[in-house]
Tab-separated table of C-alpha atoms in Angstrom:
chain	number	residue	atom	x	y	z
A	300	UNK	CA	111.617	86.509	139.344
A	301	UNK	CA	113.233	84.927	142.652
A	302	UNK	CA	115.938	82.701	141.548
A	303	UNK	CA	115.263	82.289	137.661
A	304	UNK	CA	112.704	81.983	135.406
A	305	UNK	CA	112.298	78.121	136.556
A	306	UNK	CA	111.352	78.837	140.053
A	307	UNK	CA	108.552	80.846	139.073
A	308	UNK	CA	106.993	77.682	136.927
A	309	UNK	CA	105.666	74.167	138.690
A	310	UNK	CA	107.578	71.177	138.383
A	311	UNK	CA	104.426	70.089	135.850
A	312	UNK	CA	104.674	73.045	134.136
A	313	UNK	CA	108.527	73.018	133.579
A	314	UNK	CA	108.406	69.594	132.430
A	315	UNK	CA	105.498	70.614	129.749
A	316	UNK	CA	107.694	73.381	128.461
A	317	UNK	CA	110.841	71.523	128.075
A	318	UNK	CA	108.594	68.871	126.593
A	319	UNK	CA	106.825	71.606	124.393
A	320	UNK	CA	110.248	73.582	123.103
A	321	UNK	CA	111.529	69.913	121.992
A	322	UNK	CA	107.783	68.948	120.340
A	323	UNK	CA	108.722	72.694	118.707
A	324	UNK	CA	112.474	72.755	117.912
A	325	UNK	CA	112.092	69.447	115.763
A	326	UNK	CA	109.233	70.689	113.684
A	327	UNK	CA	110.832	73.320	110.414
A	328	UNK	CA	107.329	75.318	110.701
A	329	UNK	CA	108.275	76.190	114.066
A	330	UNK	CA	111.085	78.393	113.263
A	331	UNK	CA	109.081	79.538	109.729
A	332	UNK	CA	106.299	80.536	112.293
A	333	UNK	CA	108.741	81.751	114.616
A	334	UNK	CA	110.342	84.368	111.723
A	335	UNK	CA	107.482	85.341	109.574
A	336	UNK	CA	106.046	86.893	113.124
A	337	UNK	CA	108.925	88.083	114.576
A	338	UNK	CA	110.233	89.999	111.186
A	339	UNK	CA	106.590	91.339	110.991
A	340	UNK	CA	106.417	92.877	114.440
A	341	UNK	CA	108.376	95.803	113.774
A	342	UNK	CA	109.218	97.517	110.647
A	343	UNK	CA	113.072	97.772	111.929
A	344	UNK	CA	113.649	94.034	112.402
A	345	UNK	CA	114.130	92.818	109.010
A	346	UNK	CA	117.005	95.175	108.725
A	347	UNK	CA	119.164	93.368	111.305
A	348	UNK	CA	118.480	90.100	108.804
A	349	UNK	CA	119.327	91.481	105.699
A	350	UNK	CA	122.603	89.177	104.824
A	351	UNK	CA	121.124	86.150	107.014
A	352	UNK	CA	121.631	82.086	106.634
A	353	UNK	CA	118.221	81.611	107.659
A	354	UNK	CA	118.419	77.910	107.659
A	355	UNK	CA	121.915	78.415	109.866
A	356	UNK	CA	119.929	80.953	111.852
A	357	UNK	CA	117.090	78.796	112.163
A	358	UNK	CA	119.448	75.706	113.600
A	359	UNK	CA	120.941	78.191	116.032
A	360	UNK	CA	117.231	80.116	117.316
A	361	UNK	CA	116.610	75.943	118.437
A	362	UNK	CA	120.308	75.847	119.974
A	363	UNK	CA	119.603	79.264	121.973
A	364	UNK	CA	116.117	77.539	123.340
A	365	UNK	CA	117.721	74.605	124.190
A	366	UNK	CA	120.325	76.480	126.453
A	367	UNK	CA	117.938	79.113	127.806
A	368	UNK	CA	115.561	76.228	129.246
A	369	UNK	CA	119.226	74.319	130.300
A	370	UNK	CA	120.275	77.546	131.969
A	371	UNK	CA	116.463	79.040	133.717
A	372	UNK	CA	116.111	74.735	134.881
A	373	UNK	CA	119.294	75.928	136.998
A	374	UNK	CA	118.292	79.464	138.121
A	375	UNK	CA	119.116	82.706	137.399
A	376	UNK	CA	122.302	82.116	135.059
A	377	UNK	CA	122.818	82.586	131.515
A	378	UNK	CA	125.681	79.903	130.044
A	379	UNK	CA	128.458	81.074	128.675
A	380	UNK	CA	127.180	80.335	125.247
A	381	UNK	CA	124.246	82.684	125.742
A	382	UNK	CA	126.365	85.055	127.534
A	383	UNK	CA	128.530	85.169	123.923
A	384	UNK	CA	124.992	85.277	122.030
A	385	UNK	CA	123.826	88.510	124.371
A	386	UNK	CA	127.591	90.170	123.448
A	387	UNK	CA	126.855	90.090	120.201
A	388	UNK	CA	123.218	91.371	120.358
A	389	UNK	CA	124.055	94.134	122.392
A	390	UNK	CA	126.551	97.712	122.211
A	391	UNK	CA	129.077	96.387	120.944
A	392	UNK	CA	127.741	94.145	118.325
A	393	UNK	CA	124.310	94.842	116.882
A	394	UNK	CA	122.831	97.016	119.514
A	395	UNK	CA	119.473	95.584	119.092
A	396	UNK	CA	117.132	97.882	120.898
A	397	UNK	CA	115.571	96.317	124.079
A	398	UNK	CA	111.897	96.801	122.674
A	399	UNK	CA	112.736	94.256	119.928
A	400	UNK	CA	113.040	91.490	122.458
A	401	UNK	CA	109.571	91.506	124.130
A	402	UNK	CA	108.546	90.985	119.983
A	403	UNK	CA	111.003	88.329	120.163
A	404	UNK	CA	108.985	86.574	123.132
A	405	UNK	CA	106.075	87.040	121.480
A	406	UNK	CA	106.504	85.724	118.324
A	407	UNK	CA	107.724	82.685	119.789
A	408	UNK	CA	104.545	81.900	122.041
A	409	UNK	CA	102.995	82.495	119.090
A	410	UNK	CA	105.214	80.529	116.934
A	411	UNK	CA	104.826	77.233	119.759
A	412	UNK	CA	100.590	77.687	119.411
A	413	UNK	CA	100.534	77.260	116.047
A	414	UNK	CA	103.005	74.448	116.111
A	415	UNK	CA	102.876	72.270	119.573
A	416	UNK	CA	99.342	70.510	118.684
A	417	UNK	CA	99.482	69.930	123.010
A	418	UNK	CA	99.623	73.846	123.414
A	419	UNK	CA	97.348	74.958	125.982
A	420	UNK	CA	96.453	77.946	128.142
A	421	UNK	CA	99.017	77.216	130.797
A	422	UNK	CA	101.626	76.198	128.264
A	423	UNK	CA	101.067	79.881	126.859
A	424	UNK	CA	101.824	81.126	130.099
A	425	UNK	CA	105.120	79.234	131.490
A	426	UNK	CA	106.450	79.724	127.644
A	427	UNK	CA	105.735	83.678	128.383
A	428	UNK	CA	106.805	83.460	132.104
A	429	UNK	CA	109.894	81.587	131.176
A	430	UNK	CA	111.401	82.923	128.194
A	431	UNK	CA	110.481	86.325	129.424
A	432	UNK	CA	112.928	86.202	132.564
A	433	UNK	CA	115.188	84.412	130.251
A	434	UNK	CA	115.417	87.127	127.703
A	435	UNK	CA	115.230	89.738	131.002
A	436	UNK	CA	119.070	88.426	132.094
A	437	UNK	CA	119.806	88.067	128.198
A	438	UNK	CA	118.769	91.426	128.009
A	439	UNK	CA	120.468	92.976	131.303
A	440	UNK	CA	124.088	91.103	130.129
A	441	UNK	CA	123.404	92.772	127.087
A	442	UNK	CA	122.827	96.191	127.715
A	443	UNK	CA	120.767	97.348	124.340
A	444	UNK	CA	119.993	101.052	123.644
């Protein structure tokens, strides 16, 4: 990535994701889609969600979007929100392992093409370009075993 995940999109194609991660965020199935993936993709990550709020946790997976496409619009940053969110994902919180993430990624493009009914190839792609590099810095603040 050159300056953030932002600079690698279009102006059209920013504008369709943050259009596409609103469409997403207000819909309940999005973060039911989101979950029932994500929890599936490894047999380790329902472990870190054994004594979750999922509705809490669902309010605040829409929150963390929100600020990740706020933050890449800007460049290469992570807010200081998100910075607080990677502290407590990485060594000294839950040390979630950094394969777990790219499952994260993908169960959220996944989770958007089930939901967004304007999904599209190239919507696939800036969701996985963007939230990729987002979840890169995310990842590198972090520090995960």
């Amino acid at each position: 990535m050159r300056d953030g995940a932002a600079m690698d999109l279009t102006t059209q194609q920013r504008i369709a994701l943050i259009e596409s991660v609103k469409r997403c965020t207000a819909r309940p199935e999005f973060t039911a889609q989101f979950y029932e993936r994500f929890l599936a993709a490894d047999p380790a990550i329902p472990a870190y969600f054994a004594n979750t709020d999922f509705a809490k946790q669902q309010r605040m997976l829409a929150h963390s979007l929100s600020l990740m496409v706020r933050a890449g619009v800007r460049g290469n940053t992570l807010s200081r929100e998100l910075i607080e969110v990677a502290d407590g994902h990485g060594v000294q919180g839950m040390n979630i392992p950094a394969h777990m993430y790219d499952a994260w990624v993908g169960a959220l493009v996944y989770a958007a093409g089930r939901v967004d009914p304007e999904f599209s190839v190239d919507l696939m792609v800036a969701w996985r370009t963007f939230f990729t590099a987002q979840v890169a810095l995310f990842v590198a603040h972090a520090k995960p075993s």
